[in-house]
Coordinates of C-alpha atoms in Angstrom, one line a residue:
Chain A
M382 CA 111.5 -140.1 -44.7
L383 CA 113.6 -139.9 -41.5
F384 CA 115.0 -143.0 -39.9
N385 CA 113.0 -142.6 -36.8
T386 CA 109.5 -142.6 -38.4
P387 CA 106.9 -145.5 -38.7
E388 CA 107.0 -145.2 -42.6
F389 CA 110.9 -146.0 -42.4
V390 CA 110.3 -148.9 -40.3
V391 CA 107.7 -150.2 -42.7
L392 CA 110.0 -149.6 -45.7
M393 CA 113.0 -151.5 -43.9
T394 CA 110.8 -154.4 -42.9
I395 CA 109.7 -154.8 -46.6
V396 CA 113.4 -154.4 -47.7
L397 CA 114.7 -157.0 -45.2
V398 CA 112.1 -159.6 -46.1
S399 CA 112.4 -159.0 -49.9
R400 CA 116.2 -159.2 -49.6
A401 CA 116.0 -162.6 -47.8
V402 CA 113.5 -164.0 -50.2
V403 CA 114.9 -162.7 -53.5
P404 CA 117.8 -164.5 -55.2
Q405 CA 121.3 -163.0 -54.4
R406 CA 121.8 -161.7 -57.9
Y407 CA 118.6 -159.6 -57.8
R408 CA 119.2 -158.1 -54.4
W409 CA 120.6 -154.8 -55.9
C410 CA 117.0 -154.4 -57.4
V411 CA 115.4 -154.4 -54.0
L412 CA 117.7 -151.9 -52.6
L413 CA 117.6 -149.6 -55.7
V414 CA 113.8 -149.7 -55.8
A415 CA 113.9 -148.9 -51.9
S416 CA 116.2 -146.0 -52.4
F417 CA 114.1 -144.4 -55.0
V418 CA 111.0 -144.9 -52.8
F419 CA 113.0 -143.3 -49.9
Y420 CA 113.9 -140.3 -52.0
A421 CA 110.4 -140.0 -53.4
A422 CA 109.0 -139.7 -50.0
I423 CA 110.5 -136.2 -49.7
G424 CA 107.8 -135.2 -52.1
R425 CA 109.8 -133.4 -54.7
A426 CA 109.5 -135.2 -58.2
Y427 CA 112.4 -133.0 -59.5
L428 CA 114.8 -134.6 -57.2
L429 CA 114.3 -138.0 -58.6
A430 CA 114.5 -136.5 -62.1
V431 CA 117.9 -135.0 -61.1
L432 CA 119.1 -138.2 -59.5
S433 CA 118.2 -140.1 -62.6
A434 CA 119.9 -137.8 -64.9
I435 CA 123.2 -137.8 -62.7
V436 CA 123.2 -141.5 -62.8
M437 CA 122.7 -141.8 -66.6
V438 CA 125.2 -139.0 -67.4
T439 CA 127.8 -140.5 -65.1
Y440 CA 127.4 -143.9 -66.4
V441 CA 127.6 -143.0 -70.1
C442 CA 130.6 -140.6 -69.5
A443 CA 132.6 -143.4 -67.5
C444 CA 131.8 -145.9 -70.0
W445 CA 132.9 -143.9 -73.1
M446 CA 136.0 -142.8 -71.2
D447 CA 137.2 -146.3 -70.7
K448 CA 136.6 -147.1 -74.4
A449 CA 138.1 -143.7 -75.8
K450 CA 141.5 -144.1 -77.4
S451 CA 142.8 -140.6 -77.1
E452 CA 143.7 -138.7 -73.9
T453 CA 141.9 -135.5 -75.3
A454 CA 138.7 -137.7 -75.7
K455 CA 139.0 -139.0 -72.1
R456 CA 139.6 -135.7 -70.6
V457 CA 136.5 -134.2 -72.5
L458 CA 134.4 -137.1 -71.1
L459 CA 135.8 -136.5 -67.7
W460 CA 134.9 -132.6 -67.7
T461 CA 131.5 -133.2 -69.4
G462 CA 130.5 -135.6 -66.8
I463 CA 131.8 -133.4 -63.9
G464 CA 130.3 -130.3 -65.6
V465 CA 126.8 -131.9 -65.8
N466 CA 126.9 -132.9 -62.3
L467 CA 128.0 -129.5 -61.0
L468 CA 125.5 -127.7 -63.2
L469 CA 122.7 -129.7 -61.9
F470 CA 123.7 -129.4 -58.2
G471 CA 124.6 -125.7 -58.7
F472 CA 121.2 -124.9 -60.3
L473 CA 119.2 -126.5 -57.3
R474 CA 121.4 -125.1 -54.7
Y475 CA 122.1 -121.5 -55.9
W476 CA 119.1 -120.7 -58.3
P477 CA 116.9 -119.5 -55.5
A478 CA 119.6 -117.2 -54.2
V479 CA 120.2 -116.0 -57.6
I480 CA 116.6 -115.1 -58.1
A481 CA 116.4 -113.3 -54.8
W482 CA 119.5 -111.3 -55.6
L483 CA 118.2 -110.3 -59.0
T484 CA 114.9 -109.3 -57.4
Q485 CA 116.6 -107.3 -54.9
F486 CA 119.0 -105.4 -57.2
H487 CA 116.8 -105.0 -60.3
A488 CA 113.7 -104.2 -58.3
L489 CA 111.4 -106.3 -60.4
E490 CA 107.7 -105.5 -60.1
S491 CA 106.0 -107.8 -57.9
A492 CA 103.8 -108.7 -60.8
N493 CA 106.7 -109.7 -63.1
A494 CA 109.0 -111.1 -60.1
V495 CA 109.8 -114.9 -60.6
S496 CA 108.4 -116.7 -57.6
V497 CA 110.6 -119.5 -56.6
G498 CA 108.8 -121.8 -54.0
P499 CA 110.9 -123.6 -51.5
V500 CA 113.5 -125.5 -53.6
T501 CA 115.5 -128.3 -52.0
S502 CA 118.7 -130.0 -53.0
V503 CA 118.8 -132.4 -50.1
G504 CA 121.0 -135.4 -51.0
I505 CA 122.0 -134.2 -54.4
S506 CA 125.3 -132.8 -53.3
F507 CA 126.3 -136.2 -51.7
V508 CA 125.3 -137.9 -54.9
V509 CA 127.3 -135.4 -56.9
F510 CA 130.5 -135.8 -54.7
Q511 CA 130.3 -139.7 -55.3
A512 CA 129.6 -139.2 -59.0
V513 CA 132.7 -136.9 -59.5
S514 CA 135.0 -139.2 -57.4
Y515 CA 133.9 -142.1 -59.7
L516 CA 134.6 -140.3 -62.8
A517 CA 137.9 -139.0 -61.6
D518 CA 138.9 -142.7 -60.5
V519 CA 138.0 -143.9 -63.9
W520 CA 140.2 -141.2 -65.6
L521 CA 143.1 -141.8 -63.3
Q522 CA 142.8 -145.4 -64.0
R523 CA 142.3 -146.4 -60.4
R524 CA 139.3 -148.5 -61.6
H525 CA 137.5 -149.4 -64.8
H526 CA 133.9 -148.2 -65.4
E527 CA 131.3 -150.1 -63.7
P528 CA 129.5 -152.1 -66.6
H529 CA 126.4 -152.8 -64.5
A530 CA 124.3 -149.6 -64.5
G531 CA 122.2 -151.0 -61.7
Y532 CA 125.0 -151.3 -59.3
L533 CA 126.3 -147.8 -60.3
A534 CA 122.9 -146.4 -59.7
L535 CA 122.5 -148.1 -56.5
Y536 CA 126.1 -146.9 -55.4
L537 CA 124.9 -143.2 -56.0
S538 CA 121.5 -143.5 -54.5
Y539 CA 121.8 -146.0 -51.7
F540 CA 119.3 -144.8 -49.2
P541 CA 121.0 -145.1 -45.8
K542 CA 123.8 -142.7 -47.0
L543 CA 121.6 -140.8 -49.6
L544 CA 120.7 -137.6 -47.5
Q545 CA 123.6 -136.9 -45.4
G546 CA 126.4 -139.3 -46.4
P547 CA 128.9 -140.6 -45.5
I548 CA 130.5 -140.1 -48.9
E549 CA 131.7 -143.5 -50.1
R550 CA 134.3 -144.4 -52.8
S551 CA 133.0 -146.5 -55.8
S552 CA 135.6 -149.2 -55.7
Q553 CA 135.2 -150.6 -52.1
F554 CA 131.4 -149.8 -52.1
I555 CA 130.4 -151.4 -55.3
A556 CA 132.5 -154.5 -54.3
Q557 CA 130.4 -154.6 -51.0
L558 CA 127.1 -154.4 -52.9
K559 CA 128.0 -157.2 -55.3
L560 CA 129.2 -159.4 -52.3
N561 CA 125.9 -158.6 -50.3
G562 CA 126.2 -161.4 -48.0
K563 CA 123.5 -162.9 -45.7
V564 CA 122.4 -160.9 -42.9
G565 CA 123.0 -162.6 -39.5
Y566 CA 122.5 -161.9 -35.8
E567 CA 125.8 -159.9 -35.5
S568 CA 124.6 -157.5 -38.2
I569 CA 121.1 -157.1 -36.7
R570 CA 122.7 -156.4 -33.2
S571 CA 125.3 -154.0 -34.2
G572 CA 123.0 -152.2 -36.5
L573 CA 120.4 -151.8 -33.8
T574 CA 122.8 -150.6 -31.4
L575 CA 124.2 -148.0 -33.7
I576 CA 120.6 -147.0 -34.6
A577 CA 119.7 -146.5 -30.8
W578 CA 122.8 -144.7 -30.0
G579 CA 122.4 -142.3 -32.8
L580 CA 118.8 -141.7 -32.1
C581 CA 119.8 -141.0 -28.5
K582 CA 122.3 -138.4 -29.5
K583 CA 119.6 -136.8 -31.8
V584 CA 116.5 -136.7 -29.7
V585 CA 117.9 -136.7 -26.3
V586 CA 121.0 -134.5 -26.6
A587 CA 120.9 -132.4 -29.9
D588 CA 117.2 -131.5 -29.7
R589 CA 117.5 -130.6 -26.1
V590 CA 120.5 -128.3 -26.3
A591 CA 118.9 -126.8 -29.5
I592 CA 116.4 -125.1 -27.3
V593 CA 119.1 -122.9 -25.8
A594 CA 121.0 -122.6 -29.2
N595 CA 118.0 -121.7 -31.4
D596 CA 116.8 -119.0 -28.9
V597 CA 120.1 -117.3 -28.7
F598 CA 120.9 -117.5 -32.4
N599 CA 117.6 -116.6 -33.6
N600 CA 117.5 -113.4 -31.1
V601 CA 121.1 -112.5 -31.0
R602 CA 120.9 -109.0 -30.1
S603 CA 118.7 -109.8 -27.2
Y604 CA 121.4 -111.5 -25.3
S605 CA 125.1 -110.8 -24.1
G606 CA 127.6 -112.4 -21.9
L607 CA 126.9 -115.7 -20.3
S608 CA 123.7 -116.1 -22.5
L609 CA 125.7 -115.9 -25.7
I610 CA 128.4 -118.2 -24.3
A611 CA 125.7 -120.6 -23.5
G612 CA 124.2 -120.3 -26.9
V613 CA 127.7 -121.0 -28.5
Y614 CA 128.5 -124.0 -26.5
A615 CA 124.9 -125.4 -26.9
Y616 CA 125.2 -125.2 -30.7
A617 CA 128.6 -126.9 -30.6
I618 CA 127.1 -129.8 -28.8
Q619 CA 123.9 -129.7 -31.0
I620 CA 125.7 -129.9 -34.4
Y621 CA 127.9 -132.7 -33.3
A622 CA 125.3 -134.8 -31.6
D623 CA 122.9 -133.9 -34.5
F624 CA 125.1 -134.9 -37.4
S625 CA 127.1 -137.7 -35.8
G626 CA 123.8 -139.2 -34.4
Y627 CA 122.5 -139.1 -38.0
T628 CA 125.6 -140.8 -39.3
D629 CA 125.5 -143.4 -36.6
M630 CA 121.8 -144.2 -37.7
A631 CA 122.8 -144.3 -41.3
I632 CA 125.7 -146.7 -40.5
G633 CA 123.2 -148.7 -38.3
V634 CA 120.6 -149.1 -40.9
S635 CA 123.1 -150.1 -43.5
R636 CA 124.6 -152.6 -41.1
L637 CA 121.2 -154.3 -41.0
L638 CA 121.7 -154.9 -44.7
N639 CA 125.2 -156.2 -44.0
I640 CA 126.8 -153.4 -45.8
S641 CA 129.5 -151.3 -43.9
L642 CA 129.6 -147.4 -44.3
T643 CA 132.7 -145.3 -43.5
Q644 CA 133.0 -143.7 -40.1
N645 CA 132.3 -139.8 -40.5
F646 CA 133.6 -138.8 -36.9
N647 CA 136.5 -139.8 -34.6
S648 CA 136.0 -137.9 -31.3
P649 CA 136.6 -134.4 -33.1
Y650 CA 136.3 -132.2 -30.0
Y651 CA 139.4 -133.8 -28.5
S652 CA 141.6 -132.8 -31.3
T653 CA 144.7 -130.7 -30.5
S654 CA 144.8 -128.6 -33.4
M655 CA 142.5 -127.3 -36.3
A656 CA 144.4 -129.7 -38.8
V657 CA 143.6 -132.7 -36.6
F658 CA 140.0 -131.4 -36.2
W659 CA 139.5 -131.6 -40.1
R660 CA 140.8 -135.2 -40.0
R661 CA 138.4 -136.2 -37.5
W662 CA 135.1 -134.2 -38.4
H663 CA 133.0 -135.1 -41.3
I664 CA 136.0 -137.4 -42.4
T665 CA 134.6 -138.5 -45.7
L666 CA 134.0 -135.0 -46.9
M667 CA 137.5 -133.8 -46.0
S668 CA 139.0 -137.0 -47.5
W669 CA 137.2 -136.3 -50.7
L670 CA 138.3 -132.6 -50.7
Q671 CA 141.8 -133.7 -50.0
D672 CA 142.0 -136.3 -53.0
Y673 CA 140.0 -134.5 -55.5
V674 CA 140.7 -130.8 -54.9
F675 CA 143.7 -130.2 -52.6
R676 CA 146.1 -132.8 -54.1
P677 CA 145.5 -131.9 -57.7
L678 CA 146.0 -128.1 -56.8
Q679 CA 148.9 -128.7 -54.6
M680 CA 150.6 -130.8 -57.4
R681 CA 149.8 -128.2 -60.0
W682 CA 151.3 -125.4 -57.8
R683 CA 154.2 -127.6 -56.4
R684 CA 156.8 -125.3 -57.8
L685 CA 155.5 -122.4 -55.7
G686 CA 156.3 -124.5 -52.6
L687 CA 154.8 -123.5 -49.3
T688 CA 152.7 -120.7 -51.0
G689 CA 151.2 -123.3 -53.4
T690 CA 150.2 -125.6 -50.7
V691 CA 148.8 -122.9 -48.5
T692 CA 146.8 -121.4 -51.4
A693 CA 145.4 -124.9 -52.1
V694 CA 144.4 -125.3 -48.4
L695 CA 142.5 -122.0 -48.5
V696 CA 140.8 -122.9 -51.8
V697 CA 139.5 -126.3 -50.2
F698 CA 138.1 -124.5 -47.2
L699 CA 136.5 -121.5 -49.2
L700 CA 135.0 -124.2 -51.5
S701 CA 133.7 -126.1 -48.4
G702 CA 132.2 -122.8 -47.1
V703 CA 130.5 -122.1 -50.4
W704 CA 129.2 -125.8 -50.6
H705 CA 127.4 -125.3 -47.3
G706 CA 125.4 -122.4 -48.5
V707 CA 125.2 -119.0 -50.1
G708 CA 126.2 -116.1 -47.8
W709 CA 129.1 -114.3 -46.5
T710 CA 128.9 -116.3 -43.0
Y711 CA 129.8 -119.4 -45.0
V712 CA 132.7 -117.8 -46.7
A713 CA 133.9 -116.4 -43.5
W714 CA 133.5 -119.8 -41.8
G715 CA 135.5 -121.5 -44.7
A716 CA 138.1 -118.7 -44.5
I717 CA 138.6 -118.8 -40.8
N718 CA 139.1 -122.5 -40.8
G719 CA 141.4 -122.4 -43.8
A720 CA 143.5 -119.6 -42.1
F721 CA 144.0 -121.7 -39.1
V722 CA 144.9 -124.7 -40.9
A723 CA 147.4 -122.9 -43.1
L724 CA 148.9 -121.3 -39.9
G725 CA 149.3 -124.7 -38.6
L726 CA 151.3 -125.6 -41.9
L727 CA 153.3 -122.6 -41.6
W728 CA 154.2 -123.5 -37.9
D729 CA 155.2 -127.1 -39.0
Y730 CA 157.3 -125.8 -41.8
L731 CA 159.1 -123.2 -39.6
W732 CA 159.6 -126.1 -37.0
K733 CA 161.1 -128.5 -39.4
R734 CA 163.2 -125.8 -40.9
N735 CA 164.9 -125.3 -37.6
G736 CA 165.7 -129.0 -37.7
K737 CA 163.2 -130.1 -35.1
K738 CA 161.2 -133.2 -35.7
P739 CA 157.5 -133.3 -34.6
K740 CA 157.1 -134.9 -31.2
R741 CA 154.4 -137.4 -30.6
E742 CA 153.1 -136.4 -27.1
E743 CA 151.3 -138.6 -24.8
W744 CA 147.9 -137.3 -23.6
G745 CA 148.7 -135.0 -20.5
W746 CA 148.1 -131.4 -19.4
R747 CA 149.7 -130.0 -22.5
Q748 CA 147.5 -132.0 -24.8
A749 CA 144.4 -131.2 -22.9
L750 CA 145.2 -127.5 -23.1
K751 CA 145.6 -127.6 -26.8
A752 CA 142.4 -129.7 -27.1
A753 CA 140.6 -126.9 -25.2
L754 CA 142.1 -124.3 -27.1
T755 CA 141.1 -125.9 -30.3
F756 CA 137.5 -126.6 -29.2
H757 CA 137.2 -123.1 -28.5
V758 CA 138.4 -122.0 -31.9
V759 CA 136.0 -124.4 -33.3
C760 CA 133.2 -122.8 -31.3
L761 CA 134.2 -119.5 -32.7
T762 CA 134.0 -120.8 -36.4
W763 CA 130.4 -122.3 -35.5
I764 CA 129.1 -118.9 -34.8
F765 CA 129.7 -117.9 -38.4
F766 CA 128.3 -121.4 -39.7
R767 CA 125.1 -121.0 -37.8
L768 CA 124.3 -117.3 -38.6
R769 CA 123.1 -115.9 -41.9
D770 CA 124.0 -112.3 -41.0
L771 CA 127.7 -111.4 -40.7
S772 CA 126.9 -108.5 -38.6
D773 CA 125.2 -110.9 -36.1
A774 CA 128.4 -113.0 -35.8
V775 CA 130.5 -109.9 -35.2
F776 CA 127.8 -108.8 -32.6
I777 CA 128.2 -112.2 -30.7
I778 CA 132.0 -112.1 -30.8
G779 CA 131.9 -108.5 -29.3
H780 CA 129.5 -109.2 -26.8
L781 CA 130.6 -112.6 -25.3
G782 CA 132.4 -110.8 -22.5
R783 CA 130.0 -107.9 -21.8
G784 CA 127.5 -107.9 -18.9
I785 CA 128.7 -111.0 -17.2
G786 CA 129.0 -109.0 -13.9
P787 CA 125.3 -108.7 -13.1
Q788 CA 124.7 -112.3 -14.6
V789 CA 126.8 -113.8 -11.8
Q790 CA 125.6 -111.9 -9.0
S791 CA 123.1 -114.3 -7.7
L792 CA 122.2 -118.0 -8.6
T793 CA 118.8 -116.7 -9.9
A794 CA 120.5 -114.3 -12.4
F795 CA 122.9 -117.0 -13.4
E796 CA 120.1 -119.5 -14.2
R797 CA 118.2 -116.8 -16.0
S798 CA 121.3 -116.1 -18.2
V799 CA 122.2 -119.6 -19.0
L800 CA 118.9 -121.7 -19.0
I801 CA 117.4 -119.9 -21.9
G802 CA 114.0 -121.5 -22.8
M803 CA 114.1 -124.0 -19.9
S804 CA 113.1 -124.3 -16.3
R805 CA 115.6 -125.0 -13.5
Q806 CA 114.6 -128.7 -13.6
G807 CA 114.8 -128.8 -17.4
G808 CA 118.2 -127.1 -17.3
L809 CA 119.6 -129.5 -14.7
L810 CA 118.3 -132.5 -16.7
T811 CA 120.0 -131.1 -19.8
V812 CA 123.1 -130.7 -17.9
A813 CA 123.1 -134.2 -16.6
L814 CA 122.2 -135.8 -20.0
V815 CA 124.9 -133.7 -21.7
G816 CA 127.4 -134.8 -19.0
A817 CA 126.5 -138.4 -19.5
F818 CA 127.0 -138.0 -23.3
V819 CA 130.3 -136.5 -22.9
L820 CA 131.3 -139.4 -20.5
V821 CA 130.3 -141.9 -23.1
E822 CA 132.1 -140.0 -25.8
I823 CA 135.3 -139.9 -23.7
V824 CA 135.2 -143.8 -23.1
L825 CA 134.6 -144.3 -26.9
A826 CA 137.6 -141.9 -27.7
R827 CA 140.0 -143.9 -25.4
C828 CA 138.8 -147.3 -26.9
Q829 CA 139.0 -145.8 -30.4
K830 CA 136.0 -147.9 -31.5
P831 CA 132.3 -147.2 -32.1
L832 CA 129.8 -148.2 -29.5
D833 CA 128.6 -151.4 -31.2
E834 CA 132.1 -152.8 -31.1
V835 CA 132.8 -151.7 -27.5
V836 CA 129.7 -153.3 -26.4
R837 CA 130.1 -156.5 -28.5
Q838 CA 133.3 -157.2 -26.5
K839 CA 131.5 -157.1 -23.1
G840 CA 129.7 -160.0 -21.4
F841 CA 126.0 -160.8 -21.8
G842 CA 124.9 -158.8 -18.7
I843 CA 126.7 -155.5 -19.6
R844 CA 125.6 -155.7 -23.2
W845 CA 121.8 -156.0 -22.3
L846 CA 122.2 -153.5 -19.6
V847 CA 123.6 -150.9 -22.3
Y848 CA 120.7 -151.8 -24.5
A849 CA 118.0 -151.3 -21.9
A850 CA 119.8 -148.2 -20.9
L851 CA 119.7 -146.7 -24.4
I852 CA 115.9 -147.7 -25.0
T853 CA 115.0 -146.4 -21.6
V854 CA 116.9 -143.0 -22.1
I855 CA 115.2 -142.4 -25.7
V856 CA 111.8 -143.3 -24.3
V857 CA 111.9 -141.1 -21.1
F858 CA 114.0 -138.2 -22.1
A859 CA 113.4 -137.8 -25.9
Q860 CA 112.7 -134.2 -26.7
A861 CA 109.1 -133.7 -27.5
K862 CA 109.6 -131.2 -30.3
S863 CA 112.1 -132.7 -32.7
Q864 CA 114.2 -130.3 -34.8
Q865 CA 115.2 -131.0 -38.4
F866 CA 118.6 -132.6 -38.9
V867 CA 121.2 -129.7 -39.4
Y868 CA 122.8 -131.3 -42.5
F869 CA 119.6 -131.7 -44.3
S870 CA 120.1 -128.1 -45.4
F871 CA 123.4 -129.0 -47.3
Chain B
M701 CA 173.0 -147.2 -58.8
D702 CA 169.5 -148.4 -59.8
V703 CA 166.5 -146.2 -59.6
M704 CA 165.4 -147.6 -56.3
E705 CA 168.8 -146.8 -54.8
E706 CA 168.8 -143.2 -56.1
L707 CA 165.3 -142.7 -55.0
T708 CA 166.1 -143.9 -51.5
A709 CA 169.0 -141.4 -51.4
V710 CA 166.5 -138.6 -52.4
F711 CA 164.1 -139.7 -49.7
R712 CA 166.8 -139.8 -47.0
E713 CA 167.9 -136.2 -48.0
V714 CA 164.3 -134.7 -48.1
F715 CA 163.4 -136.4 -44.7
N716 CA 166.7 -136.0 -43.2
D717 CA 166.8 -139.6 -42.2
S718 CA 169.6 -141.9 -43.2
G719 CA 167.7 -144.8 -41.9
I720 CA 164.9 -144.9 -44.5
V721 CA 164.6 -148.1 -46.4
L722 CA 162.2 -148.2 -49.2
S723 CA 160.4 -151.0 -51.1
D724 CA 157.8 -150.9 -53.8
R725 CA 155.1 -151.3 -51.1
T726 CA 156.1 -148.5 -49.1
T727 CA 153.5 -145.7 -48.6
A728 CA 153.4 -142.3 -46.9
E729 CA 152.2 -143.5 -43.7
E730 CA 155.3 -145.6 -43.1
I731 CA 157.8 -142.6 -43.5
E732 CA 157.7 -140.3 -40.5
G733 CA 157.3 -136.6 -41.6
W734 CA 155.7 -137.4 -45.1
D735 CA 152.9 -135.1 -44.8
S736 CA 151.2 -132.8 -47.5
L737 CA 153.8 -130.2 -47.4
A738 CA 156.8 -132.6 -47.4
H739 CA 155.1 -134.5 -50.4
A740 CA 155.3 -131.4 -52.6
T741 CA 159.1 -130.9 -51.5
L742 CA 159.7 -134.6 -52.3
V743 CA 158.2 -134.6 -55.6
L744 CA 160.2 -131.5 -56.8
A745 CA 163.3 -133.1 -55.3
V746 CA 162.7 -136.5 -57.3
E747 CA 162.0 -134.4 -60.5
S748 CA 165.2 -132.4 -60.1
H749 CA 167.4 -135.6 -59.3
F750 CA 166.2 -137.7 -62.3
K751 CA 165.7 -134.4 -64.6
I752 CA 162.1 -135.6 -65.4
R753 CA 158.7 -134.1 -65.0
F754 CA 155.6 -135.8 -63.8
S755 CA 152.3 -135.0 -65.2
Q756 CA 149.5 -134.1 -62.6
R757 CA 147.8 -137.3 -63.6
E758 CA 150.6 -139.4 -62.9
L759 CA 151.1 -137.7 -59.5
L760 CA 147.6 -138.4 -58.4
R761 CA 147.9 -142.1 -59.4
F762 CA 150.8 -142.8 -57.1
A763 CA 149.8 -144.8 -54.2
T764 CA 153.1 -146.5 -53.2
V765 CA 156.8 -145.8 -53.9
G766 CA 156.6 -148.7 -56.4
D767 CA 154.4 -146.5 -58.6
M768 CA 156.8 -143.6 -58.5
R769 CA 159.7 -145.9 -59.3
E770 CA 158.0 -147.3 -62.2
S771 CA 157.2 -144.2 -63.7
I772 CA 160.8 -142.9 -63.2
Q773 CA 162.0 -145.9 -64.9
Q774 CA 159.6 -145.4 -67.9
K775 CA 160.7 -141.8 -68.3
I776 CA 164.4 -142.6 -67.9
T777 CA 164.0 -145.4 -70.5
K778 CA 162.2 -143.2 -73.1
K779 CA 165.0 -140.5 -73.0

């Protein structure tokens, strides 16, 4: 059930009305039922079974961990809880790939081959991240176990963040769920603004540039030079507008329920290094990896100094790659990102060893150059992220600069190379809409605030002008053929 | 010297900043240069100075300088 469907509007209406009518101490029931209905709408009963199993195992392990007297018992319960979570997730995510590999290498007869229909694990990985963080926080005594199973179940399954995050931490989030204050005008205004902006990013920007990106990446060897460059830039815009658009909608939907979700993006394409990029892109995932993978590894390997830290960084990014999917392109994507971040660490280490302190530079031409360079490194990594075949990724990199001469000999040749799958009018419209999107993003980056907060501080006239503009742009320019959200696959 | 004074001396040496002043509520964001790389160096320096060893669990629980100081105090008292 997507946020921009009639079914979801019906569900939200029922939730908002029920929430207003039901006594405060039972509001969690309304949200929990809505979350399971939302998940059931995907149409895979096994997902509900897996979600329920995760909730039960996590609840029991945390409860017993708090009550256990010995450190050994606590540790056993911690790793049992984490192990069951990872097993369930791993089975759903990697089982189809294992079957495909076994079939390929053992040449099973078609009559005997295990047929694995389309299996999805959508949402489970985000549930598992949160379950593991909850278990770890109980073991680290950062919090006690949550005695109310309903609130724990709701924390893990809360529908606005169920399918693509953000990944929330249990202490702050469950406290919000329990507070669950009244929904007022400000929550509704803020929520609807974010939903509209997120929807705009998805159906006007992401789905539009996806026409170019999909054509190029699905037919890599038919293109070269400017076409490949256009495809790479288009995908960079698509994945950001798509994922951040969904996140904005999720935050907006949750704002309608007076519950705040964590921001997941902070103008990532203006980052001046890869390390900074990974503090601004998918913020809650990287924060999770830092707290529950990087720090434990770095502390365990602290006596190895820089080597220990760099190894921990590489492990984090390789894990991130493998989490996204099975395939050498994901491993390569993780490895390249890890290598760049590790190189940055080494640079900082050498800089400090020479007695120099890092300078905080104001935004100027030097920072702009660093940002442009970082953006292009990120685009390079997206090539591996988007493709399933490593050789296709190598082909793209090897042919980015080839055949450009003929492509710029005339305007017609240039348009034919770049406006893939689009007419001239369509292409100009896409460029104008992407340009407007980039301008809005620049304003938001300078304000360091999300759109709903920037708008809230303006006068009545400007606020309603923005609302009208958003609705008009969505209605007039929404791409007719909508693409699936990119991060539904992870 | 008490534990906090000795800890301050270690911080000043690791971060090469004689102006560092610590309190129980001090966090990494308030000390310039206290990034992930420096954190590992700092932990080793503290362990070496006080002749103690933190467990992984203890290190992951530290949120402020006060948490670290309390842990050091407990370990020194146990010796």
